[in-house]
CSV table of C-alpha atoms and ligand atoms in Angstrom, one decimal:
chain,number,residue,atom,x,y,z
A,1,UNK,CA,21.3,9.0,13.8
A,2,UNK,CA,21.7,5.9,11.6
A,3,UNK,CA,21.8,3.4,14.5
A,4,UNK,CA,18.2,4.2,15.4
A,5,UNK,CA,17.0,2.8,12.1
A,6,UNK,CA,15.9,-0.8,12.5
A,7,UNK,CA,13.4,-3.3,11.2
A,8,UNK,CA,11.1,-5.2,13.5
A,9,UNK,CA,12.5,-8.4,15.2
A,10,UNK,CA,10.3,-10.5,12.9
A,11,UNK,CA,11.4,-8.9,9.7
A,12,UNK,CA,12.2,-11.4,7.0
A,13,UNK,CA,12.0,-12.2,3.3
A,14,UNK,CA,8.6,-13.6,2.4
A,15,UNK,CA,8.6,-16.2,-0.4
A,16,UNK,CA,5.5,-15.1,-2.2
A,17,UNK,CA,5.3,-14.0,-5.8
A,18,UNK,CA,3.1,-13.3,-8.8
A,19,UNK,CA,3.2,-13.3,-12.5
A,20,UNK,CA,3.6,-9.5,-12.5
A,21,UNK,CA,6.8,-9.6,-10.3
A,22,UNK,CA,9.5,-7.4,-11.8
A,23,UNK,CA,7.1,-6.0,-14.3
A,24,UNK,CA,6.3,-2.3,-14.6
A,25,UNK,CA,3.7,-0.3,-16.4
A,26,UNK,CA,3.4,3.4,-17.2
A,27,UNK,CA,0.1,4.5,-16.0
A,28,UNK,CA,0.6,8.1,-17.1
A,29,UNK,CA,3.5,10.0,-18.6
A,30,UNK,CA,4.8,10.7,-15.1
A,31,UNK,CA,3.4,7.8,-13.1
A,32,UNK,CA,5.1,4.4,-13.2
A,33,UNK,CA,3.8,1.4,-11.3
A,34,UNK,CA,6.2,-1.6,-10.6
A,35,UNK,CA,5.4,-4.9,-9.0
A,36,UNK,CA,7.8,-6.4,-6.5
A,37,UNK,CA,6.8,-10.0,-5.8
A,38,UNK,CA,3.2,-9.3,-4.8
A,39,UNK,CA,3.2,-5.6,-4.0
A,40,UNK,CA,3.3,-2.4,-6.1
A,41,UNK,CA,5.6,0.6,-5.7
A,42,UNK,CA,5.1,3.8,-7.7
A,43,UNK,CA,7.5,6.3,-9.1
A,44,UNK,CA,5.9,9.8,-9.8
A,45,UNK,CA,7.9,12.0,-12.1
A,46,UNK,CA,8.5,11.8,-15.8
A,47,UNK,CA,11.5,9.6,-17.0
A,48,UNK,CA,14.7,11.6,-16.7
A,49,UNK,CA,13.1,14.2,-14.5
A,50,UNK,CA,15.3,15.8,-11.8
A,51,UNK,CA,12.5,15.6,-9.2
A,52,UNK,CA,10.5,12.5,-8.4
A,53,UNK,CA,8.9,10.7,-5.5
A,54,UNK,CA,8.7,7.1,-4.5
A,55,UNK,CA,5.4,5.9,-3.2
A,56,UNK,CA,5.8,2.9,-0.8
A,57,UNK,CA,8.9,0.9,-0.3
A,58,UNK,CA,8.3,-2.7,-1.5
A,59,UNK,CA,9.0,-6.1,0.1
A,60,UNK,CA,11.8,-7.1,2.4
A,61,UNK,CA,15.0,-7.5,0.5
A,62,UNK,CA,14.0,-5.4,-2.5
A,63,UNK,CA,16.1,-2.3,-2.0
A,64,UNK,CA,18.7,-3.1,-4.7
A,65,UNK,CA,15.8,-3.7,-7.2
A,66,UNK,CA,14.2,-0.4,-6.3
A,67,UNK,CA,17.5,1.5,-6.6
A,68,UNK,CA,18.2,-0.1,-10.0
A,69,UNK,CA,14.7,0.8,-11.2
A,70,UNK,CA,15.0,4.4,-10.2
A,71,UNK,CA,18.5,4.7,-11.8
A,72,UNK,CA,17.1,3.2,-15.0
A,73,UNK,CA,14.3,5.7,-15.1
A,74,UNK,CA,16.0,8.8,-13.8
A,75,UNK,CA,19.7,8.2,-14.4
A,76,UNK,CA,22.7,6.9,-12.5
A,77,UNK,CA,23.0,8.3,-9.0
A,78,UNK,CA,19.5,9.8,-9.0
A,79,UNK,CA,17.4,9.8,-5.9
A,80,UNK,CA,13.8,10.7,-5.1
A,81,UNK,CA,13.1,13.9,-3.1
A,82,UNK,CA,11.0,11.9,-0.7
A,83,UNK,CA,9.4,8.5,0.0
A,84,UNK,CA,5.7,8.8,0.8
A,85,UNK,CA,3.9,5.9,2.4
A,86,UNK,CA,0.3,4.8,2.0
A,87,UNK,CA,0.8,2.9,5.3
A,88,UNK,CA,3.4,1.0,7.2
A,89,UNK,CA,2.7,-2.7,6.7
A,90,UNK,CA,5.7,-4.8,6.0
A,91,UNK,CA,5.1,-5.2,2.3
A,92,UNK,CA,5.0,-1.4,1.9
A,93,UNK,CA,8.1,-0.6,4.0
A,94,UNK,CA,10.1,-3.7,3.3
A,95,UNK,CA,13.2,-1.9,1.8
A,96,UNK,CA,12.8,1.4,3.5
A,97,UNK,CA,15.8,1.4,5.8
A,98,UNK,CA,18.3,0.5,3.0
A,99,UNK,CA,16.6,3.1,0.8
A,100,UNK,CA,16.7,5.8,3.5
A,101,UNK,CA,20.4,5.1,4.2
A,102,UNK,CA,21.3,5.0,0.6
A,103,UNK,CA,19.4,8.1,-0.5
A,104,UNK,CA,19.2,10.1,2.8
A,105,UNK,CA,15.7,11.4,1.9
A,106,UNK,CA,12.7,12.2,4.2
A,107,UNK,CA,9.8,9.8,4.5
A,108,UNK,CA,6.2,11.0,4.9
A,109,UNK,CA,3.3,9.1,6.4
A,110,UNK,CA,0.0,9.9,8.1
A,111,UNK,CA,0.4,10.9,11.8
A,112,UNK,CA,-1.6,7.9,13.0
A,113,UNK,CA,0.8,5.6,11.2
A,114,UNK,CA,3.9,7.0,12.9
A,115,UNK,CA,3.8,4.8,16.0
A,116,UNK,CA,4.2,1.8,13.7
A,117,UNK,CA,7.2,3.4,11.9
A,118,UNK,CA,9.0,4.6,15.0
A,119,UNK,CA,9.2,1.4,17.0
A,120,UNK,CA,6.4,2.3,19.4
A,121,UNK,CA,3.4,0.1,18.4
A,122,UNK,CA,3.1,-3.1,16.6
A,123,UNK,CA,0.4,-3.9,14.2
A,124,UNK,CA,-2.2,-6.4,15.3
A,125,UNK,CA,-1.1,-9.9,14.3
A,126,UNK,CA,-2.2,-11.0,10.9
A,127,UNK,CA,-5.2,-13.3,11.1
A,128,UNK,CA,-4.4,-16.7,9.4
A,129,UNK,CA,-7.8,-17.9,10.5
A,130,UNK,CA,-9.7,-15.4,8.4
A,131,UNK,CA,-11.9,-16.7,5.7
A,132,UNK,CA,-10.0,-16.6,2.4
A,133,UNK,CA,-7.6,-19.1,1.1
A,134,UNK,CA,-3.8,-19.6,1.0
A,135,UNK,CA,-2.4,-16.1,1.3
A,136,UNK,CA,-4.4,-15.6,4.5
A,137,UNK,CA,-3.1,-18.9,5.7
A,138,UNK,CA,0.5,-17.9,4.9
A,139,UNK,CA,0.0,-14.6,6.8
A,140,UNK,CA,1.2,-16.0,10.1
A,141,UNK,CA,4.7,-15.5,8.8
A,142,UNK,CA,4.1,-11.8,7.9
A,143,UNK,CA,6.0,-9.4,10.1
A,144,UNK,CA,3.9,-7.1,12.3
A,145,UNK,CA,6.5,-5.8,14.7
A,146,UNK,CA,7.1,-2.0,14.2
A,147,UNK,CA,10.1,-0.8,12.3
A,148,UNK,CA,11.9,2.2,13.5
A,149,UNK,CA,13.0,4.9,11.1
A,150,UNK,CA,13.1,7.5,13.8
A,151,UNK,CA,13.4,11.1,12.7
A,152,UNK,CA,13.5,10.2,9.1
A,153,UNK,CA,9.7,9.9,9.1
A,154,UNK,CA,7.5,13.0,9.2
A,155,UNK,CA,3.8,13.5,9.4
A,156,UNK,CA,2.0,14.5,6.2
A,157,UNK,CA,1.1,18.2,6.3
A,158,UNK,CA,-2.4,18.8,7.8
A,159,UNK,CA,-3.4,20.9,4.8
A,160,UNK,CA,-3.7,17.8,2.6
A,161,UNK,CA,-0.8,18.6,0.3
A,162,UNK,CA,1.9,16.0,-0.3
A,163,UNK,CA,5.5,17.2,-0.1
A,164,UNK,CA,7.2,17.1,-3.5
A,165,UNK,CA,4.1,15.6,-5.1
A,166,UNK,CA,2.6,18.7,-6.5
A,167,UNK,CA,-0.9,18.3,-7.8
A,168,UNK,CA,-1.6,15.4,-5.5
A,169,UNK,CA,-3.4,15.6,-2.1
A,170,UNK,CA,-3.6,12.9,0.5
A,171,UNK,CA,-6.9,11.4,1.6
A,172,UNK,CA,-7.2,9.6,5.0
A,173,UNK,CA,-8.6,6.2,4.2
A,174,UNK,CA,-8.4,4.2,7.5
A,175,UNK,CA,-9.7,0.7,8.1
A,176,UNK,CA,-6.9,-1.4,6.7
A,177,UNK,CA,-4.6,0.5,9.1
A,178,UNK,CA,-5.3,3.5,11.3
A,179,UNK,CA,-3.2,6.0,9.3
A,180,UNK,CA,-3.7,4.6,5.9
A,181,UNK,CA,-3.8,7.3,3.1
A,182,UNK,CA,-4.5,7.4,-0.6
A,183,UNK,CA,-3.1,10.0,-3.0
A,184,UNK,CA,-5.3,11.7,-5.5
A,185,UNK,CA,-4.5,14.1,-8.4
A,186,UNK,CA,-7.6,16.1,-9.5
A,187,UNK,CA,-6.1,17.1,-12.9
A,188,UNK,CA,-6.3,13.6,-14.4
A,189,UNK,CA,-8.2,11.9,-11.6
A,190,UNK,CA,-5.3,9.7,-10.8
A,191,UNK,CA,-5.6,7.7,-7.6
A,192,UNK,CA,-2.9,5.8,-5.8
A,193,UNK,CA,-5.0,3.8,-3.4
A,194,UNK,CA,-2.6,1.7,-1.4
A,195,UNK,CA,-4.5,-1.1,0.2
A,196,UNK,CA,-7.7,0.8,0.7
A,197,UNK,CA,-9.0,-1.5,-2.0
A,198,UNK,CA,-7.0,-3.7,-4.3
A,199,UNK,CA,-7.5,-5.1,-7.8
A,200,UNK,CA,-6.8,-8.7,-7.2
A,201,UNK,CA,-8.5,-11.3,-4.9
A,202,UNK,CA,-5.7,-11.7,-2.4
A,203,UNK,CA,-7.6,-14.4,-0.6
A,204,UNK,CA,-7.0,-16.7,-3.6
A,205,UNK,CA,-3.3,-17.7,-4.0
A,206,UNK,CA,-4.1,-18.6,-7.6
A,207,UNK,CA,-5.5,-15.2,-8.4
A,208,UNK,CA,-2.5,-13.5,-6.6
A,209,UNK,CA,-0.2,-15.5,-8.8
A,210,UNK,CA,-1.9,-14.8,-12.1
A,211,UNK,CA,-3.0,-11.3,-10.9
A,212,UNK,CA,-6.5,-11.7,-12.4
A,213,UNK,CA,-8.1,-8.2,-12.4
A,214,UNK,CA,-10.9,-7.9,-10.0
A,215,UNK,CA,-11.7,-5.0,-7.6
A,216,UNK,CA,-11.7,-6.2,-4.0
A,217,UNK,CA,-11.7,-4.9,-0.5
A,218,UNK,CA,-8.4,-4.4,1.5
A,219,UNK,CA,-6.3,-7.5,2.2
A,220,UNK,CA,-8.3,-9.4,4.8
A,221,UNK,CA,-5.7,-10.9,7.1
A,222,UNK,CA,-4.4,-7.4,8.1
A,223,UNK,CA,-7.6,-5.4,8.1
A,224,UNK,CA,-9.0,-4.7,11.5
A,225,UNK,CA,-11.7,-2.0,11.2
A,226,UNK,CA,-14.1,-3.1,8.5
A,227,UNK,CA,-16.6,-0.2,8.9
A,228,UNK,CA,-13.8,2.3,8.5
A,229,UNK,CA,-12.5,0.4,5.5
A,230,UNK,CA,-16.0,0.5,3.9
A,231,UNK,CA,-16.3,4.3,4.5
A,232,UNK,CA,-12.9,4.8,3.0
A,233,UNK,CA,-13.9,2.9,-0.2
A,234,UNK,CA,-17.0,5.2,-0.4
A,235,UNK,CA,-14.8,8.2,-0.1
A,236,UNK,CA,-12.6,7.0,-2.9
A,237,UNK,CA,-15.5,6.1,-5.1
A,238,UNK,CA,-16.9,9.6,-4.6
A,239,UNK,CA,-13.7,11.1,-6.1
A,240,UNK,CA,-14.6,9.4,-9.4
A,241,UNK,CA,-11.0,8.3,-10.2
A,242,UNK,CA,-10.2,7.6,-13.8
A,243,UNK,CA,-7.2,5.5,-13.0
A,244,UNK,CA,-6.3,3.6,-9.9
A,245,UNK,CA,-3.0,2.1,-8.8
A,246,UNK,CA,-3.5,-0.2,-5.8
A,247,UNK,CA,-1.0,-1.8,-3.5
A,248,UNK,CA,-1.7,-5.2,-5.0
A,249,UNK,CA,-2.9,-6.2,-8.4
A,250,UNK,CA,-2.8,-4.4,-11.8
A,251,UNK,CA,-3.7,-0.7,-12.3
A,252,UNK,CA,-7.2,-0.2,-13.6
A,253,UNK,CA,-9.0,2.6,-15.4
A,254,UNK,CA,-12.2,3.7,-17.0
A,255,UNK,CA,-15.4,1.7,-16.9
A,256,UNK,CA,-14.0,-1.4,-15.2
A,257,UNK,CA,-12.7,0.8,-12.4
A,258,UNK,CA,-15.9,2.8,-12.0
A,259,UNK,CA,-18.1,-0.3,-12.1
A,260,UNK,CA,-15.8,-2.3,-9.9
A,261,UNK,CA,-15.7,0.5,-7.3
A,262,UNK,CA,-19.5,1.0,-7.4
A,263,UNK,CA,-20.0,-2.7,-6.9
A,264,UNK,CA,-17.5,-2.9,-4.0
A,265,UNK,CA,-19.3,0.0,-2.3
A,266,UNK,CA,-22.7,-1.5,-2.7
A,267,UNK,CA,-21.7,-5.1,-1.9
A,268,UNK,CA,-18.9,-4.5,0.6
A,269,UNK,CA,-20.3,-6.8,3.2
A,270,UNK,CA,-20.4,-9.7,0.7
A,271,UNK,CA,-17.3,-9.0,-1.3
A,272,UNK,CA,-14.8,-7.6,1.2
A,273,UNK,CA,-15.8,-8.5,4.8
A,274,UNK,CA,-14.8,-12.0,5.6
A,275,UNK,CA,-17.5,-14.3,6.9
A,276,UNK,CA,-15.2,-15.3,9.8
A,277,UNK,CA,-12.0,-14.1,11.3
A,278,UNK,CA,-10.8,-12.4,14.5
A,279,UNK,CA,-11.3,-8.9,13.2
A,280,UNK,CA,-14.8,-9.3,11.9
A,281,UNK,CA,-17.7,-9.0,14.3
A,282,UNK,CA,-20.3,-10.5,11.9
A,283,UNK,CA,-19.4,-13.8,13.2
A,284,UNK,CA,-17.5,-13.4,16.4
A,285,UNK,CA,-15.8,-16.4,17.9
B,1,LIG,ZN1,-1.4,-3.3,4.0
B,2,LIG,ZN1,-0.2,-4.5,1.1
């Protein structure tokens, strides 16, 4: 079965980083958020716990770092019970094949994301022409070919539960990608939002590097359905999250999160949707 696991043909290390790279923060007693270059992964499970889950799988080439991190938190030889994915973009599945081979654990993702994870469909090409600075302009080098993790990946259960992540439910938040999901825990209103919205302006290389806190729409160069992305942000705002971990940028909580989300919902067209680019119809070209 192992030979069917493969990255896309354009898979490669991406030389992008931020001030937060290698830094982690405990967002709750059992939720840890760690930055790999420019993307966040999440470990859910208290330190030393026997059972924990990894949310998203980092940048290409980061498997050793992720394994070291989990062993530091949960002990030598520890492994998560599952890897759950917010979506399948390269910066969220960058180390997944090494991790799956090392740990032999199941992966879960939304049904609509499975074609991109089983070698069937490639993502639309990133749009380097989109309005918005250096990261967008770098995006031509971002991989968009599908990876193939074959039978290791399973659809999230239709009832909204998340395997091995008790207390959390998944919420379909498409727009940035068709099967994008966020994870929400009612008990403490903890939201793991993936790239449904992010807390850094990824269209500014400077702000990516310094990780200045600012709620923004999904990364522009890979978002293809802006109306769905807007609806997804509304859905997440309506959950009234008290803390949010996003795929890019620092975790936010309380008033700045509430205000930032409200502003994003109300001014989505101005804040999030690019003025030009191939996936925006406001200014088709
Ligand atoms: Zn993404
Ligand atoms: Zn991302």
